[in-house]
């Protein structure tokens, strides 16, 4: 009879050990998953990691939306800058054409002024006429003196 009791105790110990091993394994799995024995989250484990991952994903989605808005704003600003550059280039080309046209006009005016009567040319002509008048007066004085003396002597 002792043998039968030993068998029962052995079987009980074996069953108890299996149950204990199962409880230990279940506790380890609960810890890995992130649940305490009473069913509350423990803040570690897969559940917490997934919650953090989801929170980070949501933050990243918001950041991506903000980045997309910024990219769209930058594209819009680049479009405006391209338009401004085109307008600036058109204005620059127009100004360069006007400058070259003005230079040509100034050259034509300069050449026309060289052939025209100016204040300096009038002063030069006046001085020449006064000089010729002085020469004529001097010559007529000399000729008049010669004629006067020729009449007195003759």
mmCIF file with all atom_site columns, C-alpha atoms in Angstrom:
data_model
loop_
_atom_site.group_PDB
_atom_site.id
_atom_site.type_symbol
_atom_site.label_atom_id
_atom_site.label_alt_id
_atom_site.label_comp_id
_atom_site.label_asym_id
_atom_site.label_entity_id
_atom_site.label_seq_id
_atom_site.pdbx_PDB_ins_code
_atom_site.Cartn_x
_atom_site.Cartn_y
_atom_site.Cartn_z
_atom_site.occupancy
_atom_site.B_iso_or_equiv
_atom_site.pdbx_formal_charge
_atom_site.auth_seq_id
_atom_site.auth_comp_id
_atom_site.auth_asym_id
_atom_site.auth_atom_id
_atom_site.pdbx_PDB_model_num
ATOM 1   C CA . UNK A 1 1   ? 0.000  0.000   0.000    1.00 0.00 ? 1   UNK A CA 1
ATOM 2   C CA . UNK A 1 2   ? 2.825  2.223   0.561    1.00 0.00 ? 2   UNK A CA 1
ATOM 3   C CA . UNK A 1 3   ? 3.739  1.823   -3.038   1.00 0.00 ? 3   UNK A CA 1
ATOM 4   C CA . UNK A 1 4   ? 0.355  3.036   -4.209   1.00 0.00 ? 4   UNK A CA 1
ATOM 5   C CA . UNK A 1 5   ? 0.574  6.096   -2.001   1.00 0.00 ? 5   UNK A CA 1
ATOM 6   C CA . UNK A 1 6   ? 4.017  6.868   -3.365   1.00 0.00 ? 6   UNK A CA 1
ATOM 7   C CA . UNK A 1 7   ? 2.640  6.648   -6.870   1.00 0.00 ? 7   UNK A CA 1
ATOM 8   C CA . UNK A 1 8   ? -0.177 9.041   -6.033   1.00 0.00 ? 8   UNK A CA 1
ATOM 9   C CA . UNK A 1 9   ? 2.222  11.492  -4.404   1.00 0.00 ? 9   UNK A CA 1
ATOM 10  C CA . UNK A 1 10  ? 4.551  11.218  -7.380   1.00 0.00 ? 10  UNK A CA 1
ATOM 11  C CA . UNK A 1 11  ? 1.675  11.774  -9.821   1.00 0.00 ? 11  UNK A CA 1
ATOM 12  C CA . UNK A 1 12  ? 0.442  14.702  -7.701   1.00 0.00 ? 12  UNK A CA 1
ATOM 13  C CA . UNK A 1 13  ? 3.933  16.236  -7.660   1.00 0.00 ? 13  UNK A CA 1
ATOM 14  C CA . UNK A 1 14  ? 4.236  15.670  -11.373  1.00 0.00 ? 14  UNK A CA 1
ATOM 15  C CA . UNK A 1 15  ? 0.855  17.312  -12.002  1.00 0.00 ? 15  UNK A CA 1
ATOM 16  C CA . UNK A 1 16  ? 1.673  20.141  -9.576   1.00 0.00 ? 16  UNK A CA 1
ATOM 17  C CA . UNK A 1 17  ? 5.017  20.704  -11.320  1.00 0.00 ? 17  UNK A CA 1
ATOM 18  C CA . UNK A 1 18  ? 3.286  20.776  -14.710  1.00 0.00 ? 18  UNK A CA 1
ATOM 19  C CA . UNK A 1 19  ? 0.717  23.230  -13.359  1.00 0.00 ? 19  UNK A CA 1
ATOM 20  C CA . UNK A 1 20  ? 3.461  25.311  -11.779  1.00 0.00 ? 20  UNK A CA 1
ATOM 21  C CA . UNK A 1 21  ? 5.480  25.242  -15.023  1.00 0.00 ? 21  UNK A CA 1
ATOM 22  C CA . UNK A 1 22  ? 2.363  26.238  -16.948  1.00 0.00 ? 22  UNK A CA 1
ATOM 23  C CA . UNK A 1 23  ? 1.707  29.129  -14.545  1.00 0.00 ? 23  UNK A CA 1
ATOM 24  C CA . UNK A 1 24  ? 5.343  30.245  -14.825  1.00 0.00 ? 24  UNK A CA 1
ATOM 25  C CA . UNK A 1 25  ? 5.161  30.116  -18.596  1.00 0.00 ? 25  UNK A CA 1
ATOM 26  C CA . UNK A 1 26  ? 1.865  31.976  -18.574  1.00 0.00 ? 26  UNK A CA 1
ATOM 27  C CA . UNK A 1 27  ? 3.359  34.630  -16.283  1.00 0.00 ? 27  UNK A CA 1
ATOM 28  C CA . UNK A 1 28  ? 6.337  35.009  -18.613  1.00 0.00 ? 28  UNK A CA 1
ATOM 29  C CA . UNK A 1 29  ? 4.039  35.317  -21.623  1.00 0.00 ? 29  UNK A CA 1
ATOM 30  C CA . UNK A 1 30  ? 1.899  37.882  -19.785  1.00 0.00 ? 30  UNK A CA 1
ATOM 31  C CA . UNK A 1 31  ? 5.056  39.852  -18.935  1.00 0.00 ? 31  UNK A CA 1
ATOM 32  C CA . UNK A 1 32  ? 6.228  39.720  -22.548  1.00 0.00 ? 32  UNK A CA 1
ATOM 33  C CA . UNK A 1 33  ? 2.787  40.771  -23.767  1.00 0.00 ? 33  UNK A CA 1
ATOM 34  C CA . UNK A 1 34  ? 2.624  43.503  -21.119  1.00 0.00 ? 34  UNK A CA 1
ATOM 35  C CA . UNK A 1 35  ? -0.131 42.369  -18.751  1.00 0.00 ? 35  UNK A CA 1
ATOM 36  C CA . UNK A 1 36  ? 0.044  41.914  -14.973  1.00 0.00 ? 36  UNK A CA 1
ATOM 37  C CA . UNK A 1 37  ? -1.521 38.893  -13.208  1.00 0.00 ? 37  UNK A CA 1
ATOM 38  C CA . UNK A 1 38  ? -4.636 40.948  -12.474  1.00 0.00 ? 38  UNK A CA 1
ATOM 39  C CA . UNK A 1 39  ? -5.055 41.901  -16.175  1.00 0.00 ? 39  UNK A CA 1
ATOM 40  C CA . UNK A 1 40  ? -3.845 45.511  -15.994  1.00 0.00 ? 40  UNK A CA 1
ATOM 41  C CA . UNK A 1 41  ? -1.152 46.732  -18.408  1.00 0.00 ? 41  UNK A CA 1
ATOM 42  C CA . UNK A 1 42  ? 2.308  46.776  -16.873  1.00 0.00 ? 42  UNK A CA 1
ATOM 43  C CA . UNK A 1 43  ? 3.821  49.454  -19.145  1.00 0.00 ? 43  UNK A CA 1
ATOM 44  C CA . UNK A 1 44  ? 6.373  47.068  -20.633  1.00 0.00 ? 44  UNK A CA 1
ATOM 45  C CA . UNK A 1 45  ? 6.052  44.510  -23.313  1.00 0.00 ? 45  UNK A CA 1
ATOM 46  C CA . UNK A 1 46  ? 4.495  44.196  -26.703  1.00 0.00 ? 46  UNK A CA 1
ATOM 47  C CA . UNK A 1 47  ? 1.261  46.088  -25.911  1.00 0.00 ? 47  UNK A CA 1
ATOM 48  C CA . UNK A 1 48  ? 3.143  49.168  -24.702  1.00 0.00 ? 48  UNK A CA 1
ATOM 49  C CA . UNK A 1 49  ? 5.540  48.917  -27.623  1.00 0.00 ? 49  UNK A CA 1
ATOM 50  C CA . UNK A 1 50  ? 2.601  48.795  -30.075  1.00 0.00 ? 50  UNK A CA 1
ATOM 51  C CA . UNK A 1 51  ? 0.948  51.774  -28.372  1.00 0.00 ? 51  UNK A CA 1
ATOM 52  C CA . UNK A 1 52  ? 4.207  53.731  -28.610  1.00 0.00 ? 52  UNK A CA 1
ATOM 53  C CA . UNK A 1 53  ? 4.566  52.644  -32.223  1.00 0.00 ? 53  UNK A CA 1
ATOM 54  C CA . UNK A 1 54  ? 1.010  53.778  -33.030  1.00 0.00 ? 54  UNK A CA 1
ATOM 55  C CA . UNK A 1 55  ? 1.566  57.091  -31.233  1.00 0.00 ? 55  UNK A CA 1
ATOM 56  C CA . UNK A 1 56  ? 4.822  57.615  -33.140  1.00 0.00 ? 56  UNK A CA 1
ATOM 57  C CA . UNK A 1 57  ? 3.102  56.701  -36.410  1.00 0.00 ? 57  UNK A CA 1
ATOM 58  C CA . UNK A 1 58  ? 0.354  59.240  -35.747  1.00 0.00 ? 58  UNK A CA 1
ATOM 59  C CA . UNK A 1 59  ? 2.951  61.898  -34.924  1.00 0.00 ? 59  UNK A CA 1
ATOM 60  C CA . UNK A 1 60  ? 4.843  60.991  -38.090  1.00 0.00 ? 60  UNK A CA 1
ATOM 61  C CA . UNK A 1 61  ? 1.624  61.256  -40.111  1.00 0.00 ? 61  UNK A CA 1
ATOM 62  C CA . UNK A 1 62  ? 1.076  64.750  -38.716  1.00 0.00 ? 62  UNK A CA 1
ATOM 63  C CA . UNK A 1 63  ? 4.700  65.644  -39.427  1.00 0.00 ? 63  UNK A CA 1
ATOM 64  C CA . UNK A 1 64  ? 4.365  64.309  -42.974  1.00 0.00 ? 64  UNK A CA 1
ATOM 65  C CA . UNK A 1 65  ? 1.230  66.405  -43.469  1.00 0.00 ? 65  UNK A CA 1
ATOM 66  C CA . UNK A 1 66  ? 3.105  69.475  -42.224  1.00 0.00 ? 66  UNK A CA 1
ATOM 67  C CA . UNK A 1 67  ? 6.060  68.665  -44.472  1.00 0.00 ? 67  UNK A CA 1
ATOM 68  C CA . UNK A 1 68  ? 3.705  68.209  -47.443  1.00 0.00 ? 68  UNK A CA 1
ATOM 69  C CA . UNK A 1 69  ? 2.127  71.610  -46.709  1.00 0.00 ? 69  UNK A CA 1
ATOM 70  C CA . UNK A 1 70  ? 5.597  73.154  -46.502  1.00 0.00 ? 70  UNK A CA 1
ATOM 71  C CA . UNK A 1 71  ? 6.583  71.526  -49.806  1.00 0.00 ? 71  UNK A CA 1
ATOM 72  C CA . UNK A 1 72  ? 3.427  72.859  -51.448  1.00 0.00 ? 72  UNK A CA 1
ATOM 73  C CA . UNK A 1 73  ? 4.147  76.343  -50.063  1.00 0.00 ? 73  UNK A CA 1
ATOM 74  C CA . UNK A 1 74  ? 7.725  76.134  -51.342  1.00 0.00 ? 74  UNK A CA 1
ATOM 75  C CA . UNK A 1 75  ? 6.486  75.042  -54.794  1.00 0.00 ? 75  UNK A CA 1
ATOM 76  C CA . UNK A 1 76  ? 4.087  77.987  -54.845  1.00 0.00 ? 76  UNK A CA 1
ATOM 77  C CA . UNK A 1 77  ? 6.838  80.414  -53.804  1.00 0.00 ? 77  UNK A CA 1
ATOM 78  C CA . UNK A 1 78  ? 9.168  78.951  -56.455  1.00 0.00 ? 78  UNK A CA 1
ATOM 79  C CA . UNK A 1 79  ? 6.465  79.512  -59.059  1.00 0.00 ? 79  UNK A CA 1
ATOM 80  C CA . UNK A 1 80  ? 6.143  83.120  -57.942  1.00 0.00 ? 80  UNK A CA 1
ATOM 81  C CA . UNK A 1 81  ? 9.917  83.558  -58.064  1.00 0.00 ? 81  UNK A CA 1
ATOM 82  C CA . UNK A 1 82  ? 10.080 82.077  -61.572  1.00 0.00 ? 82  UNK A CA 1
ATOM 83  C CA . UNK A 1 83  ? 7.378  84.503  -62.695  1.00 0.00 ? 83  UNK A CA 1
ATOM 84  C CA . UNK A 1 84  ? 9.211  87.429  -61.097  1.00 0.00 ? 84  UNK A CA 1
ATOM 85  C CA . UNK A 1 85  ? 12.478 86.339  -62.741  1.00 0.00 ? 85  UNK A CA 1
ATOM 86  C CA . UNK A 1 86  ? 10.779 86.132  -66.153  1.00 0.00 ? 86  UNK A CA 1
ATOM 87  C CA . UNK A 1 87  ? 9.278  89.581  -65.681  1.00 0.00 ? 87  UNK A CA 1
ATOM 88  C CA . UNK A 1 88  ? 12.634 90.912  -64.498  1.00 0.00 ? 88  UNK A CA 1
ATOM 89  C CA . UNK A 1 89  ? 14.344 89.389  -67.534  1.00 0.00 ? 89  UNK A CA 1
ATOM 90  C CA . UNK A 1 90  ? 11.734 90.912  -69.860  1.00 0.00 ? 90  UNK A CA 1
ATOM 91  C CA . UNK A 1 91  ? 12.170 94.297  -68.193  1.00 0.00 ? 91  UNK A CA 1
ATOM 92  C CA . UNK A 1 92  ? 15.944 93.973  -68.397  1.00 0.00 ? 92  UNK A CA 1
ATOM 93  C CA . UNK A 1 93  ? 15.788 93.114  -72.105  1.00 0.00 ? 93  UNK A CA 1
ATOM 94  C CA . UNK A 1 94  ? 13.490 96.088  -72.726  1.00 0.00 ? 94  UNK A CA 1
ATOM 95  C CA . UNK A 1 95  ? 15.813 98.436  -70.798  1.00 0.00 ? 95  UNK A CA 1
ATOM 96  C CA . UNK A 1 96  ? 18.870 97.147  -72.691  1.00 0.00 ? 96  UNK A CA 1
ATOM 97  C CA . UNK A 1 97  ? 17.091 97.745  -76.018  1.00 0.00 ? 97  UNK A CA 1
ATOM 98  C CA . UNK A 1 98  ? 16.112 101.243 -74.902  1.00 0.00 ? 98  UNK A CA 1
ATOM 99  C CA . UNK A 1 99  ? 19.678 101.995 -73.777  1.00 0.00 ? 99  UNK A CA 1
ATOM 100 C CA . UNK A 1 100 ? 21.153 100.854 -77.101  1.00 0.00 ? 100 UNK A CA 1
ATOM 101 C CA . UNK A 1 101 ? 18.490 102.848 -78.975  1.00 0.00 ? 101 UNK A CA 1
ATOM 102 C CA . UNK A 1 102 ? 19.262 105.922 -76.857  1.00 0.00 ? 102 UNK A CA 1
ATOM 103 C CA . UNK A 1 103 ? 23.004 105.510 -77.495  1.00 0.00 ? 103 UNK A CA 1
ATOM 104 C CA . UNK A 1 104 ? 22.342 105.356 -81.222  1.00 0.00 ? 104 UNK A CA 1
ATOM 105 C CA . UNK A 1 105 ? 20.156 108.466 -81.021  1.00 0.00 ? 105 UNK A CA 1
ATOM 106 C CA . UNK A 1 106 ? 22.848 110.313 -79.027  1.00 0.00 ? 106 UNK A CA 1
ATOM 107 C CA . UNK A 1 107 ? 25.486 109.410 -81.641  1.00 0.00 ? 107 UNK A CA 1
ATOM 108 C CA . UNK A 1 108 ? 23.229 110.711 -84.406  1.00 0.00 ? 108 UNK A CA 1
ATOM 109 C CA . UNK A 1 109 ? 22.583 113.935 -82.479  1.00 0.00 ? 109 UNK A CA 1
ATOM 110 C CA . UNK A 1 110 ? 26.316 114.359 -81.846  1.00 0.00 ? 110 UNK A CA 1
ATOM 111 C CA . UNK A 1 111 ? 27.168 113.970 -85.528  1.00 0.00 ? 111 UNK A CA 1
ATOM 112 C CA . UNK A 1 112 ? 24.349 116.361 -86.470  1.00 0.00 ? 112 UNK A CA 1
ATOM 113 C CA . UNK A 1 113 ? 25.580 118.936 -83.950  1.00 0.00 ? 113 UNK A CA 1
ATOM 114 C CA . UNK A 1 114 ? 29.106 118.832 -85.377  1.00 0.00 ? 114 UNK A CA 1
ATOM 115 C CA . UNK A 1 115 ? 27.738 120.050 -88.703  1.00 0.00 ? 115 UNK A CA 1
ATOM 116 C CA . UNK A 1 116 ? 25.306 122.588 -87.216  1.00 0.00 ? 116 UNK A CA 1
ATOM 117 C CA . UNK A 1 117 ? 25.789 126.174 -86.054  1.00 0.00 ? 117 UNK A CA 1
ATOM 118 C CA . UNK A 1 118 ? 26.512 126.432 -82.363  1.00 0.00 ? 118 UNK A CA 1
ATOM 119 C CA . UNK A 1 119 ? 27.344 129.306 -80.044  1.00 0.00 ? 119 UNK A CA 1
ATOM 120 C CA . UNK A 1 120 ? 31.055 128.563 -80.371  1.00 0.00 ? 120 UNK A CA 1
ATOM 121 C CA . UNK A 1 121 ? 30.898 128.564 -84.142  1.00 0.00 ? 121 UNK A CA 1
ATOM 122 C CA . UNK A 1 122 ? 28.972 131.883 -84.096  1.00 0.00 ? 122 UNK A CA 1
ATOM 123 C CA . UNK A 1 123 ? 31.629 133.437 -81.823  1.00 0.00 ? 123 UNK A CA 1
ATOM 124 C CA . UNK A 1 124 ? 34.402 132.175 -84.147  1.00 0.00 ? 124 UNK A CA 1
ATOM 125 C CA . UNK A 1 125 ? 32.648 133.599 -87.209  1.00 0.00 ? 125 UNK A CA 1
ATOM 126 C CA . UNK A 1 126 ? 32.090 136.918 -85.377  1.00 0.00 ? 126 UNK A CA 1
ATOM 127 C CA . UNK A 1 127 ? 35.792 137.104 -84.498  1.00 0.00 ? 127 UNK A CA 1
ATOM 128 C CA . UNK A 1 128 ? 36.745 136.352 -88.094  1.00 0.00 ? 128 UNK A CA 1
ATOM 129 C CA . UNK A 1 129 ? 34.397 139.067 -89.393  1.00 0.00 ? 129 UNK A CA 1
ATOM 130 C CA . UNK A 1 130 ? 35.724 141.579 -86.836  1.00 0.00 ? 130 UNK A CA 1
ATOM 131 C CA . UNK A 1 131 ? 39.268 140.645 -87.828  1.00 0.00 ? 131 UNK A CA 1
ATOM 132 C CA . UNK A 1 132 ? 38.457 141.113 -91.530  1.00 0.00 ? 132 UNK A CA 1
ATOM 133 C CA . UNK A 1 133 ? 36.774 144.440 -90.723  1.00 0.00 ? 133 UNK A CA 1
ATOM 134 C CA . UNK A 1 134 ? 39.860 145.573 -88.831  1.00 0.00 ? 134 UNK A CA 1
ATOM 135 C CA . UNK A 1 135 ? 42.081 144.584 -91.759  1.00 0.00 ? 135 UNK A CA 1
ATOM 136 C CA . UNK A 1 136 ? 39.818 146.452 -94.199  1.00 0.00 ? 136 UNK A CA 1
ATOM 137 C CA . UNK A 1 137 ? 39.788 149.534 -91.959  1.00 0.00 ? 137 UNK A CA 1
ATOM 138 C CA . UNK A 1 138 ? 43.574 149.387 -91.654  1.00 0.00 ? 138 UNK A CA 1
ATOM 139 C CA . UNK A 1 139 ? 44.006 148.958 -95.411  1.00 0.00 ? 139 UNK A CA 1
ATOM 140 C CA . UNK A 1 140 ? 41.551 151.746 -96.145  1.00 0.00 ? 140 UNK A CA 1
ATOM 141 C CA . UNK A 1 141 ? 43.399 153.996 -93.701  1.00 0.00 ? 141 UNK A CA 1
ATOM 142 C CA . UNK A 1 142 ? 46.677 153.215 -95.420  1.00 0.00 ? 142 UNK A CA 1
ATOM 143 C CA . UNK A 1 143 ? 45.177 153.664 -98.893  1.00 0.00 ? 143 UNK A CA 1
ATOM 144 C CA . UNK A 1 144 ? 43.379 156.850 -97.784  1.00 0.00 ? 144 UNK A CA 1
ATOM 145 C CA . UNK A 1 145 ? 46.644 158.235 -96.408  1.00 0.00 ? 145 UNK A CA 1
ATOM 146 C CA . UNK A 1 146 ? 48.453 157.406 -99.633  1.00 0.00 ? 146 UNK A CA 1
ATOM 147 C CA . UNK A 1 147 ? 45.719 159.041 -101.719 1.00 0.00 ? 147 UNK A CA 1
ATOM 148 C CA . UNK A 1 148 ? 45.659 162.087 -99.434  1.00 0.00 ? 148 UNK A CA 1
ATOM 149 C CA . UNK A 1 149 ? 49.404 162.578 -99.637  1.00 0.00 ? 149 UNK A CA 1
ATOM 150 C CA . UNK A 1 150 ? 49.330 161.874 -103.343 1.00 0.00 ? 150 UNK A CA 1
ATOM 151 C CA . UNK A 1 151 ? 46.757 164.630 -103.854 1.00 0.00 ? 151 UNK A CA 1
ATOM 152 C CA . UNK A 1 152 ? 48.707 167.112 -101.735 1.00 0.00 ? 152 UNK A CA 1
ATOM 153 C CA . UNK A 1 153 ? 51.931 166.444 -103.531 1.00 0.00 ? 153 UNK A CA 1
ATOM 154 C CA . UNK A 1 154 ? 50.545 166.325 -106.895 1.00 0.00 ? 154 UNK A CA 1
#
